[in-house]
Amino acid sequence: MSHRQIYLGIAGLAMALIGLGALWFPVYLDQFDIYGMKVNCGNGIGATVVQTQVEGETAARCGTALLVRRLWSIPTVAIGWVLVTAFVVMWVRDEHREDEPAHYVPHPEIAGPTTGWWTGRRS
Protein backbone atom coordinates (compact mmCIF):
# COMPACT_ATOMS: atom_id res chain seq x y z
CA MET A 1 0.00 0.00 0.00
CA SER A 2 1.43 3.35 -1.01
CA HIS A 3 1.56 6.54 1.01
CA ARG A 4 -0.89 8.15 -1.41
CA GLN A 5 -3.53 5.56 -0.56
CA ILE A 6 -3.01 6.04 3.16
CA TYR A 7 -3.26 9.83 2.82
CA LEU A 8 -6.43 9.36 0.77
CA GLY A 9 -7.98 7.31 3.57
CA ILE A 10 -6.92 9.80 6.25
CA ALA A 11 -8.27 12.76 4.26
CA GLY A 12 -11.57 10.96 3.64
CA LEU A 13 -11.95 10.07 7.30
CA ALA A 14 -11.17 13.65 8.36
CA MET A 15 -13.68 15.09 5.88
CA ALA A 16 -16.39 12.67 6.98
CA LEU A 17 -15.80 13.46 10.66
CA ILE A 18 -15.79 17.23 10.04
CA GLY A 19 -19.04 17.00 8.08
CA LEU A 20 -20.73 14.80 10.68
CA GLY A 21 -19.54 17.10 13.45
CA ALA A 22 -20.97 20.09 11.61
CA LEU A 23 -24.30 18.31 11.28
CA TRP A 24 -24.27 17.31 14.96
CA PHE A 25 -23.40 20.65 16.59
CA PRO A 26 -26.22 23.17 17.12
CA VAL A 27 -26.89 26.15 14.87
CA TYR A 28 -27.39 29.49 16.63
CA LEU A 29 -28.55 32.82 15.27
CA ASP A 30 -26.68 35.99 16.11
CA GLN A 31 -29.69 37.42 17.92
CA PHE A 32 -31.12 36.91 21.39
CA ASP A 33 -34.62 35.98 22.52
CA ILE A 34 -36.67 37.84 25.12
CA TYR A 35 -34.81 36.07 27.93
CA GLY A 36 -31.36 37.12 26.69
CA MET A 37 -30.35 33.71 25.33
CA LYS A 38 -29.09 33.05 21.82
CA VAL A 39 -31.73 31.65 19.49
CA ASN A 40 -31.08 27.94 18.99
CA CYS A 41 -32.27 26.59 15.63
CA GLY A 42 -31.43 22.95 16.25
CA ASN A 43 -28.68 21.05 14.47
CA GLY A 44 -28.11 20.02 10.87
CA ILE A 45 -29.82 16.67 11.40
CA GLY A 46 -33.09 17.97 12.80
CA ALA A 47 -34.56 21.37 13.45
CA THR A 48 -35.89 21.98 16.95
CA VAL A 49 -37.04 25.56 16.76
CA VAL A 50 -39.04 25.92 19.97
CA GLN A 51 -38.10 29.58 20.39
CA THR A 52 -39.05 30.52 16.84
CA GLN A 53 -42.65 29.36 16.84
CA VAL A 54 -43.76 32.86 17.78
CA GLU A 55 -41.83 35.05 15.35
CA GLY A 56 -42.00 34.45 11.60
CA GLU A 57 -38.85 36.36 10.64
CA THR A 58 -36.75 34.48 13.18
CA ALA A 59 -38.10 31.17 11.90
CA ALA A 60 -37.12 32.13 8.35
CA ARG A 61 -33.62 33.08 9.51
CA CYS A 62 -33.31 29.74 11.33
CA GLY A 63 -34.37 27.92 8.19
CA THR A 64 -31.74 29.79 6.18
CA ALA A 65 -29.04 29.11 8.78
CA LEU A 66 -29.86 25.40 8.81
CA LEU A 67 -29.89 25.32 5.01
CA VAL A 68 -26.45 26.94 4.81
CA ARG A 69 -25.08 24.48 7.37
CA ARG A 70 -26.48 21.54 5.42
CA LEU A 71 -25.29 22.92 2.07
CA TRP A 72 -21.64 22.52 2.99
CA SER A 73 -21.70 19.72 5.57
CA ILE A 74 -23.65 17.08 3.63
CA PRO A 75 -21.35 17.27 0.55
CA THR A 76 -18.34 17.15 2.90
CA VAL A 77 -19.65 13.92 4.43
CA ALA A 78 -20.39 12.49 0.97
CA ILE A 79 -16.93 13.30 -0.41
CA GLY A 80 -15.31 11.89 2.72
CA TRP A 81 -17.37 8.71 2.39
CA VAL A 82 -16.31 8.33 -1.27
CA LEU A 83 -12.63 8.79 -0.34
CA VAL A 84 -12.85 6.24 2.49
CA THR A 85 -14.62 3.79 0.15
CA ALA A 86 -11.89 4.27 -2.48
CA PHE A 87 -9.25 3.64 0.19
CA VAL A 88 -10.94 0.42 1.31
CA VAL A 89 -11.33 -0.81 -2.29
CA MET A 90 -7.64 -0.16 -3.04
CA TRP A 91 -6.61 -1.77 0.23
CA VAL A 92 -8.60 -4.95 -0.46
CA ARG A 93 -7.40 -5.05 -4.07
CA ASP A 94 -3.74 -4.70 -3.06
CA GLU A 95 -4.14 -7.27 -0.30
CA HIS A 96 -5.65 -9.70 -2.81
CA ARG A 97 -2.68 -9.24 -5.15
CA GLU A 98 -0.17 -9.94 -2.39
CA ASP A 99 -1.88 -13.22 -1.51
CA GLU A 100 -1.36 -14.68 -4.98
CA PRO A 101 1.72 -16.89 -5.20
CA ALA A 102 4.44 -15.86 -7.60
CA HIS A 103 4.54 -17.88 -10.79
CA TYR A 104 7.87 -19.56 -10.46
CA VAL A 105 9.46 -21.87 -12.98
CA PRO A 106 12.06 -23.94 -11.12
CA HIS A 107 14.05 -24.83 -14.23
CA PRO A 108 13.62 -22.35 -17.07
CA GLU A 109 15.53 -24.59 -19.44
CA ILE A 110 12.72 -27.19 -19.40
CA ALA A 111 10.06 -24.56 -19.95
CA GLY A 112 11.04 -24.49 -23.61
CA PRO A 113 12.88 -22.10 -25.82
CA THR A 114 11.87 -18.47 -25.65
CA THR A 115 13.23 -17.47 -29.05
CA GLY A 116 12.32 -18.73 -32.48
CA TRP A 117 10.02 -18.09 -35.39
CA TRP A 118 6.91 -19.10 -33.36
CA THR A 119 7.40 -16.35 -30.75
CA GLY A 120 8.24 -13.55 -33.14
CA ARG A 121 11.64 -13.01 -31.50
CA ARG A 122 14.94 -14.18 -32.91
CA SER A 123 18.19 -14.54 -31.08
CSV table of C-alpha atoms in Angstrom, one decimal, residues 23-109:
chain,number,residue,atom,x,y,z
A,23,LEU,CA,-24.3,18.3,11.3
A,24,TRP,CA,-24.3,17.3,15.0
A,25,PHE,CA,-23.4,20.7,16.6
A,26,PRO,CA,-26.2,23.2,17.1
A,27,VAL,CA,-26.9,26.1,14.9
A,28,TYR,CA,-27.4,29.5,16.6
A,29,LEU,CA,-28.5,32.8,15.3
A,30,ASP,CA,-26.7,36.0,16.1
A,31,GLN,CA,-29.7,37.4,17.9
A,32,PHE,CA,-31.1,36.9,21.4
A,33,ASP,CA,-34.6,36.0,22.5
A,34,ILE,CA,-36.7,37.8,25.1
A,35,TYR,CA,-34.8,36.1,27.9
A,36,GLY,CA,-31.4,37.1,26.7
A,37,MET,CA,-30.4,33.7,25.3
A,38,LYS,CA,-29.1,33.1,21.8
A,39,VAL,CA,-31.7,31.7,19.5
A,40,ASN,CA,-31.1,27.9,19.0
A,41,CYS,CA,-32.3,26.6,15.6
A,42,GLY,CA,-31.4,22.9,16.3
A,43,ASN,CA,-28.7,21.0,14.5
A,44,GLY,CA,-28.1,20.0,10.9
A,45,ILE,CA,-29.8,16.7,11.4
A,46,GLY,CA,-33.1,18.0,12.8
A,47,ALA,CA,-34.6,21.4,13.4
A,48,THR,CA,-35.9,22.0,17.0
A,49,VAL,CA,-37.0,25.6,16.8
A,50,VAL,CA,-39.0,25.9,20.0
A,51,GLN,CA,-38.1,29.6,20.4
A,52,THR,CA,-39.0,30.5,16.8
A,53,GLN,CA,-42.6,29.4,16.8
A,54,VAL,CA,-43.8,32.9,17.8
A,55,GLU,CA,-41.8,35.0,15.3
A,56,GLY,CA,-42.0,34.4,11.6
A,57,GLU,CA,-38.8,36.4,10.6
A,58,THR,CA,-36.7,34.5,13.2
A,59,ALA,CA,-38.1,31.2,11.9
A,60,ALA,CA,-37.1,32.1,8.3
A,61,ARG,CA,-33.6,33.1,9.5
A,62,CYS,CA,-33.3,29.7,11.3
A,63,GLY,CA,-34.4,27.9,8.2
A,64,THR,CA,-31.7,29.8,6.2
A,65,ALA,CA,-29.0,29.1,8.8
A,66,LEU,CA,-29.9,25.4,8.8
A,67,LEU,CA,-29.9,25.3,5.0
A,68,VAL,CA,-26.5,26.9,4.8
A,69,ARG,CA,-25.1,24.5,7.4
A,70,ARG,CA,-26.5,21.5,5.4
A,71,LEU,CA,-25.3,22.9,2.1
A,72,TRP,CA,-21.6,22.5,3.0
A,73,SER,CA,-21.7,19.7,5.6
A,74,ILE,CA,-23.7,17.1,3.6
A,75,PRO,CA,-21.3,17.3,0.6
A,76,THR,CA,-18.3,17.2,2.9
A,77,VAL,CA,-19.7,13.9,4.4
A,78,ALA,CA,-20.4,12.5,1.0
A,79,ILE,CA,-16.9,13.3,-0.4
A,80,GLY,CA,-15.3,11.9,2.7
A,81,TRP,CA,-17.4,8.7,2.4
A,82,VAL,CA,-16.3,8.3,-1.3
A,83,LEU,CA,-12.6,8.8,-0.3
A,84,VAL,CA,-12.8,6.2,2.5
A,85,THR,CA,-14.6,3.8,0.2
A,86,ALA,CA,-11.9,4.3,-2.5
A,87,PHE,CA,-9.3,3.6,0.2
A,88,VAL,CA,-10.9,0.4,1.3
A,89,VAL,CA,-11.3,-0.8,-2.3
A,90,MET,CA,-7.6,-0.2,-3.0
A,91,TRP,CA,-6.6,-1.8,0.2
A,92,VAL,CA,-8.6,-4.9,-0.5
A,93,ARG,CA,-7.4,-5.1,-4.1
A,94,ASP,CA,-3.7,-4.7,-3.1
A,95,GLU,CA,-4.1,-7.3,-0.3
A,96,HIS,CA,-5.6,-9.7,-2.8
A,97,ARG,CA,-2.7,-9.2,-5.2
A,98,GLU,CA,-0.2,-9.9,-2.4
A,99,ASP,CA,-1.9,-13.2,-1.5
A,100,GLU,CA,-1.4,-14.7,-5.0
A,101,PRO,CA,1.7,-16.9,-5.2
A,102,ALA,CA,4.4,-15.9,-7.6
A,103,HIS,CA,4.5,-17.9,-10.8
A,104,TYR,CA,7.9,-19.6,-10.5
A,105,VAL,CA,9.5,-21.9,-13.0
A,106,PRO,CA,12.1,-23.9,-11.1
A,107,HIS,CA,14.1,-24.8,-14.2
A,108,PRO,CA,13.6,-22.3,-17.1
A,109,GLU,CA,15.5,-24.6,-19.4
